[in-house]
Amino acid sequence: MSDDLRRGAFYALSAAAAMALGATCIKGASGSVPGPVIVFFRATIGLLLMAPWLVRGGRNLMTTQRFGGHLWRAGFGLISMYGYFHALGHLPLAEAVLLTYTMPLFAPFIGWLWLAEKPPPSALPAALIGLAGITLIVKPGGEGLTSLAALIGATSGISAAAAMIGIRRISDTEPASRIVFYFLLLSSIAAAAPLPWVWKTPDLPGWGWLLGVGAFATAGQFLLTRAYSVATASYIGPFTYTSVIFAGALGWALWGEAPDRWSLLGIGLVIGSCLVTLLPRRRPALTTRPDRRIDARSDA
């Protein structure tokens, strides 16, 4: 299968913009809507937007022999989502988005422990540089609530990495559409559990933010799916980090957010270290269809 690099870049950039817009909607909603309610609507709206695929796929889409794998993947994905949404509500937009994009730093080591995949030689130095960058963003000993939100945001990257490994573990039999379906279904059910205790009816702007969360996040997910289906992961990966740039521009335009010099240095270190992990390898750890590598990060 030949790569269409121009189309791949277009889809990847479009996905990055959609994800940044989705993150903006989450931050906007967090001012008046409790976090668990945002998580519930993110998953439920995404599930509703999958209706055409459900109708077309029917029973074949929902039939699985790997329910335990789907449950494991959904659990880590949901933890990542909660951490990411909390960070978006308490940190500058670009920094919160970046923290969940640290997933490539942790994935090789989780894959090593879980799937016995030996990490490439670049994994350890990349992880150390990335952790140094995270430290500059988190600023241990700084403002308590801000530092705590940054730490929670960093855990979303670790959980997203575990979710990605969970996807790889079941992708030999499960198509991407089924993995996305079960993630959204199980997340909707789990996120509904605390609603009786935390529910707060959104106002009109809140409903608008929530609809934007579901629409942009789902659009980003499927655009990224398309990007990986027409070009290789090593080419597409760097484009996904433009989401941090889009998020920074939106955060500045809407909330006047401007990172300090240490955060900028940390952002640069994290992005650079993540790009190192995307360099081509002589022996890929896993051979899968490209369109099955898509939704760990975009579901975070």
PDB file of C-alpha atoms in Angstrom:
ATOM      1  CA  MET A   1       0.000   0.000   0.000  1.00  0.00           C
ATOM      2  CA  SER A   2       1.608   3.285  -1.108  1.00  0.00           C
ATOM      3  CA  ASP A   3       1.595   6.354   1.093  1.00  0.00           C
ATOM      4  CA  ASP A   4      -0.269   9.506   0.135  1.00  0.00           C
ATOM      5  CA  LEU A   5       1.778  11.953   2.186  1.00  0.00           C
ATOM      6  CA  ARG A   6      -0.117  15.095   1.211  1.00  0.00           C
ATOM      7  CA  ARG A   7      -3.493  13.640   2.116  1.00  0.00           C
ATOM      8  CA  GLY A   8      -2.041  12.140   5.273  1.00  0.00           C
ATOM      9  CA  ALA A   9      -0.656  15.510   6.355  1.00  0.00           C
ATOM     10  CA  PHE A  10      -3.970  17.223   5.567  1.00  0.00           C
ATOM     11  CA  TYR A  11      -5.979  14.738   7.613  1.00  0.00           C
ATOM     12  CA  ALA A  12      -3.480  14.819  10.485  1.00  0.00           C
ATOM     13  CA  LEU A  13      -3.461  18.625  10.655  1.00  0.00           C
ATOM     14  CA  SER A  14      -7.263  18.679  10.475  1.00  0.00           C
ATOM     15  CA  ALA A  15      -7.412  16.117  13.286  1.00  0.00           C
ATOM     16  CA  ALA A  16      -4.992  18.184  15.400  1.00  0.00           C
ATOM     17  CA  ALA A  17      -7.129  21.305  14.904  1.00  0.00           C
ATOM     18  CA  ALA A  18     -10.316  19.404  15.785  1.00  0.00           C
ATOM     19  CA  MET A  19      -8.723  17.990  18.934  1.00  0.00           C
ATOM     20  CA  ALA A  20      -7.557  21.454  19.994  1.00  0.00           C
ATOM     21  CA  LEU A  21     -11.087  22.781  19.462  1.00  0.00           C
ATOM     22  CA  GLY A  22     -12.450  19.859  21.492  1.00  0.00           C
ATOM     23  CA  ALA A  23     -10.010  20.672  24.302  1.00  0.00           C
ATOM     24  CA  THR A  24     -11.115  24.311  24.130  1.00  0.00           C
ATOM     25  CA  CYS A  25     -14.740  23.233  24.552  1.00  0.00           C
ATOM     26  CA  ILE A  26     -13.803  21.079  27.555  1.00  0.00           C
ATOM     27  CA  LYS A  27     -12.034  24.021  29.180  1.00  0.00           C
ATOM     28  CA  GLY A  28     -15.011  26.266  28.408  1.00  0.00           C
ATOM     29  CA  ALA A  29     -17.478  23.791  29.882  1.00  0.00           C
ATOM     30  CA  SER A  30     -15.383  23.187  33.011  1.00  0.00           C
ATOM     31  CA  GLY A  31     -16.230  26.649  34.320  1.00  0.00           C
ATOM     32  CA  SER A  32     -19.870  25.678  34.934  1.00  0.00           C
ATOM     33  CA  VAL A  33     -20.184  21.916  34.383  1.00  0.00           C
ATOM     34  CA  PRO A  34     -18.720  19.275  36.768  1.00  0.00           C
ATOM     35  CA  GLY A  35     -15.968  17.120  35.283  1.00  0.00           C
ATOM     36  CA  PRO A  36     -17.858  13.787  35.501  1.00  0.00           C
ATOM     37  CA  VAL A  37     -20.758  15.335  33.575  1.00  0.00           C
ATOM     38  CA  ILE A  38     -18.366  16.467  30.813  1.00  0.00           C
ATOM     39  CA  VAL A  39     -16.864  12.974  30.617  1.00  0.00           C
ATOM     40  CA  PHE A  40     -20.332  11.430  30.346  1.00  0.00           C
ATOM     41  CA  PHE A  41     -21.394  13.723  27.525  1.00  0.00           C
ATOM     42  CA  ARG A  42     -18.062  13.283  25.706  1.00  0.00           C
ATOM     43  CA  ALA A  43     -18.599   9.527  25.588  1.00  0.00           C
ATOM     44  CA  THR A  44     -22.356   9.582  24.994  1.00  0.00           C
ATOM     45  CA  ILE A  45     -22.323  12.178  22.204  1.00  0.00           C
ATOM     46  CA  GLY A  46     -19.510  10.255  20.524  1.00  0.00           C
ATOM     47  CA  LEU A  47     -21.598   7.077  20.780  1.00  0.00           C
ATOM     48  CA  LEU A  48     -24.601   8.807  19.214  1.00  0.00           C
ATOM     49  CA  LEU A  49     -22.418  10.118  16.388  1.00  0.00           C
ATOM     50  CA  MET A  50     -21.404   6.520  15.701  1.00  0.00           C
ATOM     51  CA  ALA A  51     -25.031   5.618  14.933  1.00  0.00           C
ATOM     52  CA  PRO A  52     -24.467   5.387  11.139  1.00  0.00           C
ATOM     53  CA  TRP A  53     -21.651   2.873  11.698  1.00  0.00           C
ATOM     54  CA  LEU A  54     -23.829   0.938  14.146  1.00  0.00           C
ATOM     55  CA  VAL A  55     -26.661   0.719  11.628  1.00  0.00           C
ATOM     56  CA  ARG A  56     -24.326  -0.293   8.820  1.00  0.00           C
ATOM     57  CA  GLY A  57     -22.274  -2.741  10.901  1.00  0.00           C
ATOM     58  CA  GLY A  58     -25.174  -4.198  12.851  1.00  0.00           C
ATOM     59  CA  ARG A  59     -24.464  -7.301  14.874  1.00  0.00           C
ATOM     60  CA  ASN A  60     -21.075  -7.826  13.205  1.00  0.00           C
ATOM     61  CA  LEU A  61     -19.796  -4.577  14.705  1.00  0.00           C
ATOM     62  CA  MET A  62     -20.846  -5.519  18.239  1.00  0.00           C
ATOM     63  CA  THR A  63     -19.958  -9.221  18.250  1.00  0.00           C
ATOM     64  CA  THR A  64     -16.659  -9.819  20.047  1.00  0.00           C
ATOM     65  CA  GLN A  65     -14.759 -12.602  21.734  1.00  0.00           C
ATOM     66  CA  ARG A  66     -12.414 -10.104  23.416  1.00  0.00           C
ATOM     67  CA  PHE A  67     -14.737  -8.329  25.839  1.00  0.00           C
ATOM     68  CA  GLY A  68     -12.165  -8.481  28.624  1.00  0.00           C
ATOM     69  CA  GLY A  69      -9.666  -6.689  26.386  1.00  0.00           C
ATOM     70  CA  HIS A  70     -12.225  -4.011  25.554  1.00  0.00           C
ATOM     71  CA  LEU A  71     -12.987  -3.588  29.260  1.00  0.00           C
ATOM     72  CA  TRP A  72      -9.285  -3.210  30.077  1.00  0.00           C
ATOM     73  CA  ARG A  73      -8.761  -0.690  27.279  1.00  0.00           C
ATOM     74  CA  ALA A  74     -11.868   1.298  28.260  1.00  0.00           C
ATOM     75  CA  GLY A  75     -10.794   1.434  31.901  1.00  0.00           C
ATOM     76  CA  PHE A  76      -7.431   2.995  31.114  1.00  0.00           C
ATOM     77  CA  GLY A  77      -9.001   5.272  28.507  1.00  0.00           C
ATOM     78  CA  LEU A  78     -11.552   6.521  31.013  1.00  0.00           C
ATOM     79  CA  ILE A  79      -8.871   7.205  33.641  1.00  0.00           C
ATOM     80  CA  SER A  80      -6.921   9.123  31.008  1.00  0.00           C
ATOM     81  CA  MET A  81     -10.002  11.109  30.055  1.00  0.00           C
ATOM     82  CA  TYR A  82     -10.739  12.117  33.663  1.00  0.00           C
ATOM     83  CA  GLY A  83      -7.124  13.210  34.188  1.00  0.00           C
ATOM     84  CA  TYR A  84      -7.040  15.125  30.902  1.00  0.00           C
ATOM     85  CA  PHE A  85     -10.315  16.933  31.563  1.00  0.00           C
ATOM     86  CA  HIS A  86      -9.200  17.886  35.078  1.00  0.00           C
ATOM     87  CA  ALA A  87      -5.960  19.334  33.691  1.00  0.00           C
ATOM     88  CA  LEU A  88      -7.859  21.293  31.041  1.00  0.00           C
ATOM     89  CA  GLY A  89      -9.973  22.900  33.753  1.00  0.00           C
ATOM     90  CA  HIS A  90      -6.988  24.054  35.825  1.00  0.00           C
ATOM     91  CA  LEU A  91      -4.041  24.597  33.470  1.00  0.00           C
ATOM     92  CA  PRO A  92      -3.275  26.703  30.402  1.00  0.00           C
ATOM     93  CA  LEU A  93      -4.769  24.975  27.380  1.00  0.00           C
ATOM     94  CA  ALA A  94      -1.497  24.173  25.574  1.00  0.00           C
ATOM     95  CA  GLU A  95       0.151  22.693  28.675  1.00  0.00           C
ATOM     96  CA  ALA A  96      -2.851  20.485  29.471  1.00  0.00           C
ATOM     97  CA  VAL A  97      -3.009  19.202  25.889  1.00  0.00           C
ATOM     98  CA  LEU A  98       0.722  18.490  25.869  1.00  0.00           C
ATOM     99  CA  LEU A  99       0.628  16.450  29.083  1.00  0.00           C
ATOM    100  CA  THR A 100      -1.698  13.860  27.579  1.00  0.00           C
ATOM    101  CA  TYR A 101       0.471  13.827  24.438  1.00  0.00           C
ATOM    102  CA  THR A 102       3.312  12.346  26.487  1.00  0.00           C
ATOM    103  CA  MET A 103       1.824   8.928  25.737  1.00  0.00           C
ATOM    104  CA  PRO A 104       4.673   7.880  23.338  1.00  0.00           C
ATOM    105  CA  LEU A 105       7.195   8.270  26.173  1.00  0.00           C
ATOM    106  CA  PHE A 106       5.528   5.646  28.351  1.00  0.00           C
ATOM    107  CA  ALA A 107       4.113   3.250  25.751  1.00  0.00           C
ATOM    108  CA  PRO A 108       7.405   1.367  25.056  1.00  0.00           C
ATOM    109  CA  PHE A 109       7.850   0.483  28.731  1.00  0.00           C
ATOM    110  CA  ILE A 110       4.227  -0.536  29.254  1.00  0.00           C
ATOM    111  CA  GLY A 111       4.474  -2.633  26.094  1.00  0.00           C
ATOM    112  CA  TRP A 112       7.619  -4.230  27.502  1.00  0.00           C
ATOM    113  CA  LEU A 113       5.879  -5.171  30.753  1.00  0.00           C
ATOM    114  CA  TRP A 114       2.578  -6.187  29.168  1.00  0.00           C
ATOM    115  CA  LEU A 115       3.435  -7.605  25.746  1.00  0.00           C
ATOM    116  CA  ALA A 116       7.131  -8.443  26.230  1.00  0.00           C
ATOM    117  CA  GLU A 117       8.049  -6.020  23.411  1.00  0.00           C
ATOM    118  CA  LYS A 118      11.625  -4.874  23.878  1.00  0.00           C
ATOM    119  CA  PRO A 119      11.841  -1.047  23.802  1.00  0.00           C
ATOM    120  CA  PRO A 120      14.104   0.505  21.139  1.00  0.00           C
ATOM    121  CA  PRO A 121      17.421   2.004  22.315  1.00  0.00           C
ATOM    122  CA  SER A 122      16.002   5.535  21.975  1.00  0.00           C
ATOM    123  CA  ALA A 123      13.170   4.881  24.455  1.00  0.00           C
ATOM    124  CA  LEU A 124      15.072   5.454  27.710  1.00  0.00           C
ATOM    125  CA  PRO A 125      16.893   8.692  26.768  1.00  0.00           C
ATOM    126  CA  ALA A 126      13.691  10.024  25.180  1.00  0.00           C
ATOM    127  CA  ALA A 127      11.747   9.235  28.355  1.00  0.00           C
ATOM    128  CA  LEU A 128      14.345  10.935  30.570  1.00  0.00           C
ATOM    129  CA  ILE A 129      14.350  14.081  28.420  1.00  0.00           C
ATOM    130  CA  GLY A 130      10.551  14.051  28.313  1.00  0.00           C
ATOM    131  CA  LEU A 131      10.320  13.699  32.096  1.00  0.00           C
ATOM    132  CA  ALA A 132      12.658  16.670  32.478  1.00  0.00           C
ATOM    133  CA  GLY A 133      10.295  18.650  30.260  1.00  0.00           C
ATOM    134  CA  ILE A 134       7.279  17.535  32.298  1.00  0.00           C
ATOM    135  CA  THR A 135       9.075  18.657  35.458  1.00  0.00           C
ATOM    136  CA  LEU A 136       9.520  22.146  34.009  1.00  0.00           C
ATOM    137  CA  ILE A 137       5.797  22.272  33.209  1.00  0.00           C
ATOM    138  CA  VAL A 138       4.622  20.773  36.518  1.00  0.00           C
ATOM    139  CA  LYS A 139       6.994  22.965  38.579  1.00  0.00           C
ATOM    140  CA  PRO A 140       7.151  20.913  41.796  1.00  0.00           C
ATOM    141  CA  GLY A 141       6.856  23.159  44.816  1.00  0.00           C
ATOM    142  CA  GLY A 142       4.931  25.790  42.869  1.00  0.00           C
ATOM    143  CA  GLU A 143       1.298  26.716  43.415  1.00  0.00           C
ATOM    144  CA  GLY A 144      -0.342  23.715  45.063  1.00  0.00           C
ATOM    145  CA  LEU A 145      -3.509  23.347  42.989  1.00  0.00           C
ATOM    146  CA  THR A 146      -1.738  24.099  39.716  1.00  0.00           C
ATOM    147  CA  SER A 147       1.062  21.639  40.447  1.00  0.00           C
ATOM    148  CA  LEU A 148      -1.479  18.962  41.437  1.00  0.00           C
ATOM    149  CA  ALA A 149      -3.471  19.533  38.233  1.00  0.00           C
ATOM    150  CA  ALA A 150      -0.277  19.153  36.200  1.00  0.00           C
ATOM    151  CA  LEU A 151       0.561  15.885  37.949  1.00  0.00           C
ATOM    152  CA  ILE A 152      -2.958  14.602  37.297  1.00  0.00           C
ATOM    153  CA  GLY A 153      -2.586  15.684  33.670  1.00  0.00           C
ATOM    154  CA  ALA A 154       0.682  13.762  33.415  1.00  0.00           C
ATOM    155  CA  THR A 155      -1.065  10.602  34.646  1.00  0.00           C
ATOM    156  CA  SER A 156      -3.452  10.974  31.710  1.00  0.00           C
ATOM    157  CA  GLY A 157      -0.477  10.432  29.399  1.00  0.00           C
ATOM    158  CA  ILE A 158       0.522   7.261  31.254  1.00  0.00           C
ATOM    159  CA  SER A 159      -3.066   5.965  31.184  1.00  0.00           C
ATOM    160  CA  ALA A 160      -3.368   6.813  27.493  1.00  0.00           C
ATOM    161  CA  ALA A 161      -0.207   4.788  26.849  1.00  0.00           C
ATOM    162  CA  ALA A 162      -1.710   1.813  28.691  1.00  0.00           C
ATOM    163  CA  ALA A 163      -4.908   2.230  26.650  1.00  0.00           C
ATOM    164  CA  MET A 164      -2.880   2.216  23.410  1.00  0.00           C
ATOM    165  CA  ILE A 165      -1.132  -1.002  24.424  1.00  0.00           C
ATOM    166  CA  GLY A 166      -4.556  -2.431  25.224  1.00  0.00           C
ATOM    167  CA  ILE A 167      -5.655  -1.593  21.693  1.00  0.00           C
ATOM    168  CA  ARG A 168      -2.593  -3.269  20.215  1.00  0.00           C
ATOM    169  CA  ARG A 169      -3.271  -6.361  22.312  1.00  0.00           C
ATOM    170  CA  ILE A 170      -6.715  -6.904  20.756  1.00  0.00           C
ATOM    171  CA  SER A 171      -6.246  -5.346  17.302  1.00  0.00           C
ATOM    172  CA  ASP A 172      -5.309  -8.689  15.754  1.00  0.00           C
ATOM    173  CA  THR A 173      -9.013  -9.616  15.784  1.00  0.00           C
ATOM    174  CA  GLU A 174     -10.848  -6.365  16.542  1.00  0.00           C
ATOM    175  CA  PRO A 175     -11.352  -3.659  13.862  1.00  0.00           C
ATOM    176  CA  ALA A 176     -10.933  -0.009  14.816  1.00  0.00           C
ATOM    177  CA  SER A 177     -14.676   0.711  14.623  1.00  0.00           C
ATOM    178  CA  ARG A 178     -15.444  -2.025  17.183  1.00  0.00           C
ATOM    179  CA  ILE A 179     -12.702  -0.825  19.527  1.00  0.00           C
ATOM    180  CA  VAL A 180     -14.055   2.734  19.381  1.00  0.00           C
ATOM    181  CA  PHE A 181     -17.634   1.506  19.853  1.00  0.00           C
ATOM    182  CA  TYR A 182     -16.870  -0.504  22.984  1.00  0.00           C
ATOM    183  CA  PHE A 183     -14.735   2.266  24.420  1.00  0.00           C
ATOM    184  CA  LEU A 184     -17.553   4.793  24.052  1.00  0.00           C
ATOM    185  CA  LEU A 185     -20.231   2.358  25.253  1.00  0.00           C
ATOM    186  CA  LEU A 186     -18.341   1.231  28.357  1.00  0.00           C
ATOM    187  CA  SER A 187     -17.193   4.787  29.110  1.00  0.00           C
ATOM    188  CA  SER A 188     -20.775   6.065  28.887  1.00  0.00           C
ATOM    189  CA  ILE A 189     -21.976   3.404  31.330  1.00  0.00           C
ATOM    190  CA  ALA A 190     -19.124   3.966  33.796  1.00  0.00           C
ATOM    191  CA  ALA A 191     -19.352   7.769  33.579  1.00  0.00           C
ATOM    192  CA  ALA A 192     -23.104   7.624  34.287  1.00  0.00           C
ATOM    193  CA  ALA A 193     -22.531   5.999  37.713  1.00  0.00           C
ATOM    194  CA  PRO A 194     -21.572   9.170  39.665  1.00  0.00           C
ATOM    195  CA  LEU A 195     -24.122  11.437  37.939  1.00  0.00           C
ATOM    196  CA  PRO A 196     -26.811  11.214  40.680  1.00  0.00           C
ATOM    197  CA  TRP A 197     -24.340  12.784  43.123  1.00  0.00           C
ATOM    198  CA  VAL A 198     -22.625  15.350  40.895  1.00  0.00           C
ATOM    199  CA  TRP A 199     -25.272  16.281  38.335  1.00  0.00           C
ATOM    200  CA  LYS A 200     -25.699  19.956  37.572  1.00  0.00           C
ATOM    201  CA  THR A 201     -27.945  20.949  34.694  1.00  0.00           C
ATOM    202  CA  PRO A 202     -25.837  22.986  32.243  1.00  0.00           C
ATOM    203  CA  ASP A 203     -26.959  26.446  31.207  1.00  0.00           C
ATOM    204  CA  LEU A 204     -27.351  27.313  27.518  1.00  0.00           C
ATOM    205  CA  PRO A 205     -23.645  28.118  26.941  1.00  0.00           C
ATOM    206  CA  GLY A 206     -22.768  24.950  28.854  1.00  0.00           C
ATOM    207  CA  TRP A 207     -24.868  22.846  26.473  1.00  0.00           C
ATOM    208  CA  GLY A 208     -23.080  24.483  23.566  1.00  0.00           C
ATOM    209  CA  TRP A 209     -19.669  23.635  25.027  1.00  0.00           C
ATOM    210  CA  LEU A 210     -20.747  20.025  25.673  1.00  0.00           C
ATOM    211  CA  LEU A 211     -22.005  19.548  22.118  1.00  0.00           C
ATOM    212  CA  GLY A 212     -18.716  20.959  20.868  1.00  0.00           C
ATOM    213  CA  VAL A 213     -16.770  18.507  23.063  1.00  0.00           C
ATOM    214  CA  GLY A 214     -18.499  15.495  21.543  1.00  0.00           C
ATOM    215  CA  ALA A 215     -18.516  16.771  17.973  1.00  0.00           C
ATOM    216  CA  PHE A 216     -14.888  17.968  17.767  1.00  0.00           C
ATOM    217  CA  ALA A 217     -13.426  15.050  19.695  1.00  0.00           C
ATOM    218  CA  THR A 218     -15.235  12.526  17.493  1.00  0.00           C
ATOM    219  CA  ALA A 219     -14.267  14.412  14.332  1.00  0.00           C
ATOM    220  CA  GLY A 220     -10.635  14.448  15.455  1.00  0.00           C
ATOM    221  CA  GLN A 221     -10.733  10.734  16.139  1.00  0.00           C
ATOM    222  CA  PHE A 222     -12.008   9.840  12.705  1.00  0.00           C
ATOM    223  CA  LEU A 223      -9.760  12.327  10.897  1.00  0.00           C
ATOM    224  CA  LEU A 224      -6.781  10.760  12.650  1.00  0.00           C
ATOM    225  CA  THR A 225      -8.047   7.338  11.644  1.00  0.00           C
ATOM    226  CA  ARG A 226      -8.105   8.535   8.055  1.00  0.00           C
ATOM    227  CA  ALA A 227      -4.620  10.014   8.323  1.00  0.00           C
ATOM    228  CA  TYR A 228      -3.118   6.736   9.541  1.00  0.00           C
ATOM    229  CA  SER A 229      -4.942   4.850   6.800  1.00  0.00           C
ATOM    230  CA  VAL A 230      -3.226   6.773   3.979  1.00  0.00           C
ATOM    231  CA  ALA A 231       0.283   7.343   5.413  1.00  0.00           C
ATOM    232  CA  THR A 232       2.701   5.682   7.813  1.00  0.00           C
ATOM    233  CA  ALA A 233       2.680   6.390  11.544  1.00  0.00           C
ATOM    234  CA  SER A 234       6.274   7.711  11.484  1.00  0.00           C
ATOM    235  CA  TYR A 235       5.163  10.391   9.017  1.00  0.00           C
ATOM    236  CA  ILE A 236       1.825  11.222  10.652  1.00  0.00           C
ATOM    237  CA  GLY A 237       3.049  11.297  14.273  1.00  0.00           C
ATOM    238  CA  PRO A 238       4.876  14.647  14.168  1.00  0.00           C
ATOM    239  CA  PHE A 239       1.845  16.392  12.653  1.00  0.00           C
ATOM    240  CA  THR A 240      -0.337  15.423  15.610  1.00  0.00           C
ATOM    241  CA  TYR A 241       1.771  17.631  17.885  1.00  0.00           C
ATOM    242  CA  THR A 242       0.536  20.704  16.039  1.00  0.00           C
ATOM    243  CA  SER A 243      -2.499  20.294  18.287  1.00  0.00           C
ATOM    244  CA  VAL A 244      -0.372  21.894  21.025  1.00  0.00           C
ATOM    245  CA  ILE A 245       0.256  24.894  18.753  1.00  0.00           C
ATOM    246  CA  PHE A 246      -3.442  25.199  17.888  1.00  0.00           C
ATOM    247  CA  ALA A 247      -4.322  24.898  21.579  1.00  0.00           C
ATOM    248  CA  GLY A 248      -1.774  27.562  22.509  1.00  0.00           C
ATOM    249  CA  ALA A 249      -3.244  29.971  19.943  1.00  0.00           C
ATOM    250  CA  LEU A 250      -6.797  29.308  21.155  1.00  0.00           C
ATOM    251  CA  GLY A 251      -5.797  29.655  24.805  1.00  0.00           C
ATOM    252  CA  TRP A 252      -4.127  32.990  24.086  1.00  0.00           C
ATOM    253  CA  ALA A 253      -7.049  34.288  21.997  1.00  0.00           C
ATOM    254  CA  LEU A 254      -9.825  33.240  24.414  1.00  0.00           C
ATOM    255  CA  TRP A 255      -8.220  33.433  27.862  1.00  0.00           C
ATOM    256  CA  GLY A 256      -5.048  35.434  27.372  1.00  0.00           C
ATOM    257  CA  GLU A 257      -2.873  32.463  28.348  1.00  0.00           C
ATOM    258  CA  ALA A 258       0.854  32.787  27.738  1.00  0.00           C
ATOM    259  CA  PRO A 259       3.308  30.142  29.019  1.00  0.00           C
ATOM    260  CA  ASP A 260       6.394  31.311  30.892  1.00  0.00           C
ATOM    261  CA  ARG A 261       9.886  30.588  29.586  1.00  0.00           C
ATOM    262  CA  TRP A 262      10.290  27.442  31.702  1.00  0.00           C
ATOM    263  CA  SER A 263       7.018  26.009  30.432  1.00  0.00           C
ATOM    264  CA  LEU A 264       8.051  26.818  26.860  1.00  0.00           C
ATOM    265  CA  LEU A 265      11.332  24.996  27.404  1.00  0.00           C
ATOM    266  CA  GLY A 266       9.468  22.062  28.926  1.00  0.00           C
ATOM    267  CA  ILE A 267       7.045  21.958  25.987  1.00  0.00           C
ATOM    268  CA  GLY A 268       9.984  21.904  23.575  1.00  0.00           C
ATOM    269  CA  LEU A 269      11.699  19.067  25.457  1.00  0.00           C
ATOM    270  CA  VAL A 270       8.538  16.955  25.617  1.00  0.00           C
ATOM    271  CA  ILE A 271       7.686  17.390  21.939  1.00  0.00           C
ATOM    272  CA  GLY A 272      11.281  16.699  20.906  1.00  0.00           C
ATOM    273  CA  SER A 273      11.515  13.569  23.034  1.00  0.00           C
ATOM    274  CA  CYS A 274       8.181  12.264  21.731  1.00  0.00           C
ATOM    275  CA  LEU A 275       9.282  12.815  18.133  1.00  0.00           C
ATOM    276  CA  VAL A 276      12.413  10.740  18.828  1.00  0.00           C
ATOM    277  CA  THR A 277      10.168   7.802  19.766  1.00  0.00           C
ATOM    278  CA  LEU A 278       8.462   8.079  16.348  1.00  0.00           C
ATOM    279  CA  LEU A 279      11.675   7.628  14.347  1.00  0.00           C
ATOM    280  CA  PRO A 280      11.571   4.603  12.015  1.00  0.00           C
ATOM    281  CA  ARG A 281      12.903   1.370  13.471  1.00  0.00           C
ATOM    282  CA  ARG A 282      14.546  -1.549  11.733  1.00  0.00           C
ATOM    283  CA  ARG A 283      12.276  -4.068  13.385  1.00  0.00           C
ATOM    284  CA  PRO A 284       8.833  -2.731  14.260  1.00  0.00           C
ATOM    285  CA  ALA A 285       7.559  -4.128  17.527  1.00  0.00           C
ATOM    286  CA  LEU A 286       4.204  -5.005  16.010  1.00  0.00           C
ATOM    287  CA  THR A 287       2.880  -5.311  12.495  1.00  0.00           C
ATOM    288  CA  THR A 288      -0.732  -4.190  12.199  1.00  0.00           C
ATOM    289  CA  ARG A 289      -2.928  -2.497   9.726  1.00  0.00           C
ATOM    290  CA  PRO A 290      -2.201   1.257   9.946  1.00  0.00           C
ATOM    291  CA  ASP A 291      -5.834   2.208  10.636  1.00  0.00           C
ATOM    292  CA  ARG A 292      -5.821   0.208  13.867  1.00  0.00           C
ATOM    293  CA  ARG A 293      -3.286   2.408  15.650  1.00  0.00           C
ATOM    294  CA  ILE A 294      -5.486   5.402  15.932  1.00  0.00           C
ATOM    295  CA  ASP A 295      -7.575   6.086  18.912  1.00  0.00           C
ATOM    296  CA  ALA A 296      -5.631   5.917  22.150  1.00  0.00           C
ATOM    297  CA  ARG A 297      -4.526   9.520  22.069  1.00  0.00           C
ATOM    298  CA  SER A 298      -7.665  11.007  20.589  1.00  0.00           C
ATOM    299  CA  ASP A 299      -9.845   9.341  23.227  1.00  0.00           C
ATOM    300  CA  ALA A 300      -7.812  10.490  26.150  1.00  0.00           C
TER     301      ALA A 300
END
